[in-house]
Amino acid sequence: MEKLIDAVRVLSVEIGPRGSASEAERRAAEYAAERLRRAGFEVKIEPFRGLTTFSLPYGLIYSGFVLAAPLYLLSPAASFALALLSLAAFLTEIHALPTLSRILPKGQSQNVVGVRRPQGEVKRRVVISAHLDSSKAALLWHPRMVAGFRRSFLTMVGAMLAIVLLGLVGLFLPLGRVWWAQLACSLYLGASVILLVHRELFMEHTPGANDNASGVAVLLAAAEELSDLQTTELWAVATGCEESGLCGMLAFMDAHRFDRENTYFINLDNCGAGRAAYITAEGVLLRYPSDAELLRLASQVVAEEGLDVEPRPYHTLTTDALVPLTRGHKAMGVMAFDERGVLPNWHWPTDTVENVDQTAMDNALRLVVGVVRKFDR
C-alpha cells in the first residue's frame, strides 16, 4: 500500500494545484482511478459539467443585494423583489440545492467511481468520498482572519435579511431612514463582492495538500485495506468541482440511486493537519445531524483503538457530506482541526505537503477502516 504522505506528494507537488474542472484535476482523477483499479475495484470515470469557481454564483447573488439599495430610489417594489430573489438563490445554493448555478457557464470535470463487491451477499453499501480539486486562495482565508470566518459569514447573512426586511417595510413607508439602513447593509455586501473579484484576478490555486490531497490519500488507503469485506459493497468516490459548489457530489447523487436504509456515506476532507474528528452535524445555517449509527460506531472505534479523534460539529462551510445529508441519506464527515477549531492552512498558499501531518491522516484512516469493518461484522 502506498504511503499516505506519498499520495499527498503526488497530488499536491507532482500534479500540483488542481482547480475545479482543470487539466490538473483530470490528472488527479486518473491517478485515483489507477490506484483503485490496482486495488481490485471496478472503476468508471463519470464526466459532468461543473462550475470552475464559486465566485461567480455568489458574486452575482451578493451583487443583487448591493443593487437593491439604489433600485429602491426608483421602485421600492422592484428593490424588494430583487432582494427577495437574491435571498432565495443564496439559501438554495448554500444548502446544496443548485438554482442560479444551473444556468451559469461550466467546464468539463469528472468523478472517479470505484465499486468492489463483497465476498458474500450484499447487505449494505458504504460510500467513502473525497474531493480531488483545490481552491483558489482569497483574503477571506488570510491566517489572521480565518478564525473569524463564520462570524463574518453570519454577519453577511444578517445584512441580507436586513435588506429584504427593510425593502418590505419600504413598500409601506416613505423613503429616508429605510433607504439609509438598506444602503449600509448593501455596502457591507459590496465589500464581499470586491473580495471575490480580487480572488479571481489576483489569487492563485493552492497546492491543496491538506485540502484535499489528504482526504484522497486516506480514501485510497482505506479502499486498498478493506479488500476482504464479507457483506458490505464498498464504493470509493473521488469527486471533482467540490471547491466550486459541491458540483461533483451533486452529479454523483443525480447519477446513482441508493437505498436510504442500507447505504452509508463517509466523507473525507482536510484530514492532514491538526486533531482528527468525526463530524456530528453539518450545515452553515440549517443543522443536518450526522447518522446516529455512524456516530455510534465511530465512538466505539475511537475508544477501542485509543485514537486521538474527537467528535465535533462543522458549520463553517459546506463539504460533500452535505449533499447526501440534505437528501435524507445516512452520512458523516471526517476532518481535522487545529487548537482553535480551524482547518489548518485552509485555502491559503501554505497548504503544502510540508504542513501535512502523517499522524492526523493515520488516525482518520484507522477510524474509517474500523467503522466499515464494524458494519461488515
Tab-separated table of C-alpha atoms in Angstrom:
chain	number	residue	atom	x	y	z
A	1	MET	CA	0.000	0.000	0.000
A	2	GLU	CA	1.351	3.413	-0.983
A	3	LYS	CA	2.185	5.603	1.995
A	4	LEU	CA	-0.331	8.315	2.792
A	5	ILE	CA	2.230	11.102	2.584
A	6	ASP	CA	3.420	9.815	-0.805
A	7	ALA	CA	-0.095	10.146	-2.210
A	8	VAL	CA	-0.309	13.692	-0.842
A	9	ARG	CA	3.016	14.494	-2.531
A	10	VAL	CA	1.855	13.105	-5.887
A	11	LEU	CA	-1.324	15.173	-5.811
A	12	SER	CA	-0.026	18.440	-4.365
A	13	VAL	CA	3.517	18.526	-5.781
A	14	GLU	CA	3.799	16.329	-8.880
A	15	ILE	CA	0.338	17.259	-10.142
A	16	GLY	CA	0.149	20.479	-8.135
A	17	PRO	CA	-2.709	22.956	-7.724
A	18	ARG	CA	-5.912	21.368	-9.035
A	19	GLY	CA	-8.507	23.970	-9.928
A	20	SER	CA	-12.080	22.825	-10.393
A	21	ALA	CA	-12.659	21.457	-13.924
A	22	SER	CA	-8.966	21.919	-14.775
A	23	GLU	CA	-6.437	19.709	-16.551
A	24	ALA	CA	-4.664	19.129	-13.219
A	25	GLU	CA	-7.919	17.935	-11.650
A	26	ARG	CA	-8.304	15.489	-14.556
A	27	ARG	CA	-4.791	14.108	-13.946
A	28	ALA	CA	-5.585	13.712	-10.258
A	29	ALA	CA	-8.670	11.721	-11.277
A	30	GLU	CA	-6.545	9.433	-13.469
A	31	TYR	CA	-4.166	8.834	-10.562
A	32	ALA	CA	-7.043	7.931	-8.221
A	33	ALA	CA	-8.636	5.684	-10.858
A	34	GLU	CA	-5.407	3.750	-11.396
A	35	ARG	CA	-4.923	3.220	-7.663
A	36	LEU	CA	-8.465	1.886	-7.332
A	37	ARG	CA	-8.086	-0.443	-10.328
A	38	ARG	CA	-4.944	-1.919	-8.782
A	39	ALA	CA	-6.936	-2.451	-5.568
A	40	GLY	CA	-9.478	-4.585	-7.415
A	41	PHE	CA	-12.287	-2.061	-7.935
A	42	GLU	CA	-14.470	-1.785	-10.992
A	43	VAL	CA	-13.726	1.812	-11.925
A	44	LYS	CA	-15.597	4.301	-14.061
A	45	ILE	CA	-14.672	7.906	-14.743
A	46	GLU	CA	-18.012	9.721	-14.933
A	47	PRO	CA	-17.855	13.101	-16.734
A	48	PHE	CA	-20.071	16.035	-15.822
A	49	ARG	CA	-20.194	19.792	-16.334
A	50	GLY	CA	-19.206	21.751	-13.242
A	51	LEU	CA	-18.550	25.329	-12.180
A	52	THR	CA	-14.929	26.418	-12.234
A	53	THR	CA	-15.359	28.795	-9.275
A	54	PHE	CA	-17.908	29.631	-6.592
A	55	SER	CA	-17.068	33.332	-7.024
A	56	LEU	CA	-19.424	33.633	-9.991
A	57	PRO	CA	-22.723	32.482	-8.446
A	58	TYR	CA	-22.099	34.095	-5.078
A	59	GLY	CA	-20.730	37.268	-6.644
A	60	LEU	CA	-23.955	37.591	-8.637
A	61	ILE	CA	-26.085	36.884	-5.567
A	62	TYR	CA	-24.264	39.448	-3.428
A	63	SER	CA	-24.466	41.967	-6.290
A	64	GLY	CA	-28.247	41.549	-6.306
A	65	PHE	CA	-28.363	42.752	-2.708
A	66	VAL	CA	-25.989	45.622	-3.484
A	67	LEU	CA	-28.174	46.818	-6.371
A	68	ALA	CA	-31.323	46.628	-4.259
A	69	ALA	CA	-30.424	49.866	-2.431
A	70	PRO	CA	-30.132	52.209	-5.451
A	71	LEU	CA	-33.087	50.455	-7.084
A	72	TYR	CA	-35.183	51.364	-4.025
A	73	LEU	CA	-34.960	55.038	-5.061
A	74	LEU	CA	-36.643	54.180	-8.355
A	75	SER	CA	-39.062	51.459	-7.301
A	76	PRO	CA	-39.421	50.061	-3.755
A	77	ALA	CA	-41.370	47.102	-5.169
A	78	ALA	CA	-38.625	46.189	-7.668
A	79	SER	CA	-35.968	46.607	-4.965
A	80	PHE	CA	-37.821	44.257	-2.629
A	81	ALA	CA	-38.349	41.704	-5.409
A	82	LEU	CA	-34.634	41.731	-6.334
A	83	ALA	CA	-33.555	41.323	-2.696
A	84	LEU	CA	-36.044	38.502	-2.129
A	85	LEU	CA	-34.917	36.700	-5.294
A	86	SER	CA	-31.263	37.067	-4.256
A	87	LEU	CA	-32.028	35.670	-0.797
A	88	ALA	CA	-33.818	32.665	-2.305
A	89	ALA	CA	-30.858	31.969	-4.595
A	90	PHE	CA	-28.422	32.234	-1.675
A	91	LEU	CA	-30.381	29.934	0.625
A	92	THR	CA	-30.794	27.237	-2.015
A	93	GLU	CA	-27.178	27.330	-3.181
A	94	ILE	CA	-25.741	27.238	0.344
A	95	HIS	CA	-27.835	24.150	1.145
A	96	ALA	CA	-26.682	22.125	-1.873
A	97	LEU	CA	-29.808	22.853	-3.912
A	98	PRO	CA	-28.407	24.491	-7.072
A	99	THR	CA	-30.598	27.130	-8.668
A	100	LEU	CA	-28.628	30.032	-10.120
A	101	SER	CA	-25.575	27.829	-10.671
A	102	ARG	CA	-27.565	25.579	-13.022
A	103	ILE	CA	-27.631	28.267	-15.710
A	104	LEU	CA	-24.058	29.567	-15.344
A	105	PRO	CA	-21.117	28.603	-17.637
A	106	LYS	CA	-19.371	25.360	-16.686
A	107	GLY	CA	-16.257	23.389	-17.501
A	108	GLN	CA	-15.608	19.701	-18.049
A	109	SER	CA	-14.963	17.723	-14.874
A	110	GLN	CA	-15.252	14.132	-13.708
A	111	ASN	CA	-15.898	11.848	-10.758
A	112	VAL	CA	-13.919	8.669	-10.199
A	113	VAL	CA	-16.308	5.933	-9.053
A	114	GLY	CA	-14.907	2.602	-7.889
A	115	VAL	CA	-17.090	-0.318	-6.738
A	116	ARG	CA	-15.966	-3.580	-5.143
A	117	ARG	CA	-18.477	-6.276	-4.286
A	118	PRO	CA	-18.067	-8.267	-1.059
A	119	GLN	CA	-17.224	-11.938	-0.910
A	120	GLY	CA	-20.761	-12.826	0.132
A	121	GLU	CA	-24.270	-11.462	-0.230
A	122	VAL	CA	-24.584	-7.656	-0.308
A	123	LYS	CA	-26.357	-6.481	2.851
A	124	ARG	CA	-25.275	-2.830	2.835
A	125	ARG	CA	-23.252	-0.261	0.891
A	126	VAL	CA	-20.667	2.136	2.223
A	127	VAL	CA	-19.660	5.089	0.036
A	128	ILE	CA	-16.349	6.701	1.017
A	129	SER	CA	-15.707	10.008	-0.746
A	130	ALA	CA	-13.093	12.748	-1.009
A	131	HIS	CA	-12.735	15.647	-3.428
A	132	LEU	CA	-9.848	15.982	-5.868
A	133	ASP	CA	-9.759	19.722	-6.555
A	134	SER	CA	-8.082	22.506	-4.605
A	135	SER	CA	-9.379	26.019	-4.038
A	136	LYS	CA	-8.098	29.408	-5.026
A	137	ALA	CA	-6.762	31.358	-2.094
A	138	ALA	CA	-8.599	34.519	-1.023
A	139	LEU	CA	-8.184	37.282	1.533
A	140	LEU	CA	-11.271	35.809	3.203
A	141	TRP	CA	-8.991	32.997	4.396
A	142	HIS	CA	-5.989	35.056	5.433
A	143	PRO	CA	-4.440	33.365	8.512
A	144	ARG	CA	-5.160	36.455	10.644
A	145	MET	CA	-8.826	36.476	9.613
A	146	VAL	CA	-9.779	32.848	9.177
A	147	ALA	CA	-10.675	32.209	12.833
A	148	GLY	CA	-13.478	34.775	12.464
A	149	PHE	CA	-14.722	33.434	9.134
A	150	ARG	CA	-18.018	32.079	10.463
A	151	ARG	CA	-18.724	35.253	12.422
A	152	SER	CA	-18.171	37.310	9.263
A	153	PHE	CA	-20.341	34.928	7.285
A	154	LEU	CA	-23.244	35.204	9.726
A	155	THR	CA	-22.917	38.988	9.728
A	156	MET	CA	-23.204	38.901	5.950
A	157	VAL	CA	-26.336	36.715	6.180
A	158	GLY	CA	-27.760	39.196	8.686
A	159	ALA	CA	-27.139	42.029	6.197
A	160	MET	CA	-29.012	40.058	3.513
A	161	LEU	CA	-32.012	39.522	5.766
A	162	ALA	CA	-31.963	43.184	6.780
A	163	ILE	CA	-32.054	44.334	3.151
A	164	VAL	CA	-35.057	42.094	2.468
A	165	LEU	CA	-36.951	43.189	5.584
A	166	LEU	CA	-36.156	46.870	5.024
A	167	GLY	CA	-37.352	46.502	1.456
A	168	LEU	CA	-40.615	45.060	2.716
A	169	VAL	CA	-41.025	47.925	5.194
A	170	GLY	CA	-40.209	50.378	2.403
A	171	LEU	CA	-43.277	49.260	0.485
A	172	PHE	CA	-45.436	50.949	3.127
A	173	LEU	CA	-43.250	53.777	4.426
A	174	PRO	CA	-41.706	56.773	2.655
A	175	LEU	CA	-38.009	56.999	1.777
A	176	GLY	CA	-35.464	58.178	4.314
A	177	ARG	CA	-34.228	56.068	7.170
A	178	VAL	CA	-35.220	52.833	5.451
A	179	TRP	CA	-33.034	53.622	2.474
A	180	TRP	CA	-30.030	54.677	4.526
A	181	ALA	CA	-30.167	51.488	6.580
A	182	GLN	CA	-30.534	49.423	3.422
A	183	LEU	CA	-27.593	51.251	1.835
A	184	ALA	CA	-25.348	50.497	4.836
A	185	CYS	CA	-26.106	46.772	4.553
A	186	SER	CA	-25.578	46.763	0.810
A	187	LEU	CA	-22.173	48.439	1.192
A	188	TYR	CA	-21.141	45.658	3.579
A	189	LEU	CA	-22.090	43.066	0.960
A	190	GLY	CA	-20.342	45.159	-1.669
A	191	ALA	CA	-17.098	44.541	0.202
A	192	SER	CA	-17.707	40.792	-0.232
A	193	VAL	CA	-18.117	41.288	-3.978
A	194	ILE	CA	-14.806	43.162	-4.099
A	195	LEU	CA	-13.072	40.341	-2.232
A	196	LEU	CA	-14.425	37.786	-4.725
A	197	VAL	CA	-13.262	39.914	-7.679
A	198	HIS	CA	-9.825	40.245	-6.048
A	199	ARG	CA	-9.755	36.463	-5.588
A	200	GLU	CA	-10.396	35.804	-9.251
A	201	LEU	CA	-7.986	38.441	-10.566
A	202	PHE	CA	-5.030	38.177	-8.224
A	203	MET	CA	-5.023	34.939	-6.216
A	204	GLU	CA	-3.762	31.504	-7.274
A	205	HIS	CA	-4.969	27.971	-6.600
A	206	THR	CA	-3.362	26.411	-3.551
A	207	PRO	CA	-1.321	23.183	-3.715
A	208	GLY	CA	-4.184	21.622	-1.750
A	209	ALA	CA	-2.078	19.222	0.330
A	210	ASN	CA	-4.441	19.192	3.298
A	211	ASP	CA	-7.478	20.360	1.311
A	212	ASN	CA	-7.872	17.827	-0.062
A	213	ALA	CA	-4.964	15.611	-1.117
A	214	SER	CA	-5.013	14.308	2.452
A	215	GLY	CA	-8.627	13.171	2.122
A	216	VAL	CA	-7.935	11.465	-1.209
A	217	ALA	CA	-4.882	9.735	0.294
A	218	VAL	CA	-6.977	8.341	3.155
A	219	LEU	CA	-9.731	7.314	0.733
A	220	LEU	CA	-7.325	5.349	-1.461
A	221	ALA	CA	-5.555	3.727	1.509
A	222	ALA	CA	-8.873	2.684	3.058
A	223	ALA	CA	-10.035	1.255	-0.283
A	224	GLU	CA	-6.864	-0.820	-0.514
A	225	GLU	CA	-7.048	-2.029	3.071
A	226	LEU	CA	-10.722	-3.015	3.003
A	227	SER	CA	-10.197	-5.791	0.471
A	228	ASP	CA	-11.815	-8.662	2.395
A	229	LEU	CA	-15.319	-7.410	3.217
A	230	GLN	CA	-17.913	-10.133	3.531
A	231	THR	CA	-21.312	-8.459	3.193
A	232	THR	CA	-20.528	-4.777	2.507
A	233	GLU	CA	-20.315	-3.379	-1.003
A	234	LEU	CA	-17.662	-0.663	-0.946
A	235	TRP	CA	-17.823	2.433	-3.152
A	236	ALA	CA	-14.772	4.705	-3.385
A	237	VAL	CA	-15.658	8.064	-4.958
A	238	ALA	CA	-13.210	10.867	-5.782
A	239	THR	CA	-15.230	13.914	-6.760
A	240	GLY	CA	-14.398	16.914	-8.925
A	241	CYS	CA	-15.509	20.528	-8.513
A	242	GLU	CA	-16.201	20.367	-4.778
A	243	GLU	CA	-14.497	23.698	-4.217
A	244	SER	CA	-16.715	25.415	-6.790
A	245	GLY	CA	-20.002	24.362	-5.188
A	246	LEU	CA	-20.155	20.605	-4.432
A	247	CYS	CA	-20.764	20.016	-8.158
A	248	GLY	CA	-19.134	16.578	-8.273
A	249	MET	CA	-21.110	15.086	-5.403
A	250	LEU	CA	-24.314	16.616	-6.775
A	251	ALA	CA	-23.614	14.964	-10.147
A	252	PHE	CA	-22.799	11.648	-8.443
A	253	MET	CA	-26.030	11.629	-6.438
A	254	ASP	CA	-28.019	12.511	-9.567
A	255	ALA	CA	-26.399	9.642	-11.472
A	256	HIS	CA	-26.881	6.936	-8.801
A	257	ARG	CA	-29.831	5.943	-6.668
A	258	PHE	CA	-29.128	4.402	-3.277
A	259	ASP	CA	-31.324	2.671	-0.718
A	260	ARG	CA	-31.590	5.109	2.181
A	261	GLU	CA	-31.869	2.311	4.757
A	262	ASN	CA	-28.759	0.322	3.851
A	263	THR	CA	-26.369	2.896	2.361
A	264	TYR	CA	-23.891	4.894	4.438
A	265	PHE	CA	-21.708	7.820	3.298
A	266	ILE	CA	-18.359	8.726	4.883
A	267	ASN	CA	-16.735	11.885	3.505
A	268	LEU	CA	-13.050	12.730	3.979
A	269	ASP	CA	-11.993	16.392	3.822
A	270	ASN	CA	-8.986	18.206	5.322
A	271	CYS	CA	-7.682	15.137	7.193
A	272	GLY	CA	-3.998	16.018	7.141
A	273	ALA	CA	-3.251	18.521	9.908
A	274	GLY	CA	-4.411	19.096	13.467
A	275	ARG	CA	-6.535	16.720	15.510
A	276	ALA	CA	-8.785	14.324	13.621
A	277	ALA	CA	-12.526	14.490	14.251
A	278	TYR	CA	-15.702	12.744	13.191
A	279	ILE	CA	-18.368	15.314	12.396
A	280	THR	CA	-21.590	15.210	14.412
A	281	ALA	CA	-23.542	17.751	12.310
A	282	GLU	CA	-23.071	19.927	9.221
A	283	GLY	CA	-24.753	22.894	7.547
A	284	VAL	CA	-23.865	26.586	7.594
A	285	LEU	CA	-27.387	27.711	8.538
A	286	LEU	CA	-29.698	24.732	8.915
A	287	ARG	CA	-28.272	21.915	11.049
A	288	TYR	CA	-28.069	18.451	9.486
A	289	PRO	CA	-27.125	15.811	12.096
A	290	SER	CA	-24.806	13.026	11.028
A	291	ASP	CA	-26.197	9.494	11.085
A	292	ALA	CA	-26.572	8.154	14.625
A	293	GLU	CA	-25.306	4.667	13.737
A	294	LEU	CA	-22.170	6.047	12.070
A	295	LEU	CA	-21.526	8.245	15.109
A	296	ARG	CA	-22.036	5.311	17.486
A	297	LEU	CA	-19.608	3.101	15.587
A	298	ALA	CA	-17.069	5.917	15.295
A	299	SER	CA	-17.200	6.409	19.062
A	300	GLN	CA	-16.629	2.684	19.599
A	301	VAL	CA	-13.647	2.584	17.237
A	302	VAL	CA	-12.042	5.604	18.931
A	303	ALA	CA	-12.445	4.011	22.365
A	304	GLU	CA	-11.331	0.512	21.372
A	305	GLU	CA	-8.277	1.602	19.374
A	306	GLY	CA	-7.301	4.559	21.551
A	307	LEU	CA	-7.360	7.003	18.638
A	308	ASP	CA	-6.727	10.711	19.130
A	309	VAL	CA	-10.026	11.593	17.463
A	310	GLU	CA	-12.823	13.796	18.818
A	311	PRO	CA	-16.484	14.337	17.909
A	312	ARG	CA	-17.351	17.867	16.814
A	313	PRO	CA	-19.812	19.725	14.556
A	314	TYR	CA	-18.742	21.612	11.438
A	315	HIS	CA	-20.743	24.677	10.413
A	316	THR	CA	-18.105	26.932	8.855
A	317	LEU	CA	-18.701	25.993	5.200
A	318	THR	CA	-20.055	23.089	3.175
A	319	THR	CA	-18.483	19.714	2.371
A	320	ASP	CA	-19.539	16.865	0.085
A	321	ALA	CA	-21.230	15.190	3.070
A	322	LEU	CA	-23.913	17.874	2.963
A	323	VAL	CA	-25.306	16.561	-0.337
A	324	PRO	CA	-26.421	13.127	0.937
A	325	LEU	CA	-27.481	14.651	4.267
A	326	THR	CA	-29.848	17.131	2.619
A	327	ARG	CA	-31.331	14.262	0.606
A	328	GLY	CA	-32.143	12.172	3.645
A	329	HIS	CA	-29.218	9.740	3.459
A	330	LYS	CA	-27.039	8.489	6.301
A	331	ALA	CA	-23.718	10.336	6.244
A	332	MET	CA	-20.818	11.507	8.383
A	333	GLY	CA	-17.713	13.566	7.698
A	334	VAL	CA	-14.154	13.008	8.921
A	335	MET	CA	-11.896	16.078	9.189
A	336	ALA	CA	-9.103	17.537	11.351
A	337	PHE	CA	-8.831	20.888	13.162
A	338	ASP	CA	-6.207	22.934	14.982
A	339	GLU	CA	-6.478	24.053	18.617
A	340	ARG	CA	-8.702	26.991	17.557
A	341	GLY	CA	-11.154	24.686	15.821
A	342	VAL	CA	-9.971	25.957	12.420
A	343	LEU	CA	-8.854	23.939	9.392
A	344	PRO	CA	-5.054	24.432	9.220
A	345	ASN	CA	-3.760	26.399	6.199
A	346	TRP	CA	-7.304	26.492	4.863
A	347	HIS	CA	-7.490	27.872	1.302
A	348	TRP	CA	-4.080	29.534	1.678
A	349	PRO	CA	-0.740	29.150	-0.183
A	350	THR	CA	0.766	27.464	2.901
A	351	ASP	CA	-1.390	24.370	2.258
A	352	THR	CA	1.688	22.385	1.213
A	353	VAL	CA	2.933	18.858	1.808
A	354	GLU	CA	5.437	20.158	4.382
A	355	ASN	CA	2.491	21.251	6.549
A	356	VAL	CA	0.691	17.905	6.440
A	357	ASP	CA	0.797	15.634	9.490
A	358	GLN	CA	1.016	11.886	8.926
A	359	THR	CA	-0.455	11.236	12.383
A	360	ALA	CA	-3.712	13.028	11.614
A	361	MET	CA	-4.131	11.016	8.414
A	362	ASP	CA	-3.299	7.761	10.203
A	363	ASN	CA	-5.996	8.464	12.793
A	364	ALA	CA	-8.537	9.270	10.073
A	365	LEU	CA	-7.632	6.067	8.223
A	366	ARG	CA	-7.902	3.884	11.321
A	367	LEU	CA	-11.270	5.455	12.128
A	368	VAL	CA	-12.745	4.883	8.652
A	369	VAL	CA	-11.424	1.331	8.349
A	370	GLY	CA	-12.655	0.497	11.851
A	371	VAL	CA	-16.162	1.816	11.186
A	372	VAL	CA	-16.513	-0.081	7.899
A	373	ARG	CA	-15.250	-3.316	9.470
A	374	LYS	CA	-17.802	-2.980	12.278
A	375	PHE	CA	-20.535	-2.636	9.668
A	376	ASP	CA	-19.242	-5.718	7.889
A	377	ARG	CA	-19.290	-7.781	11.094
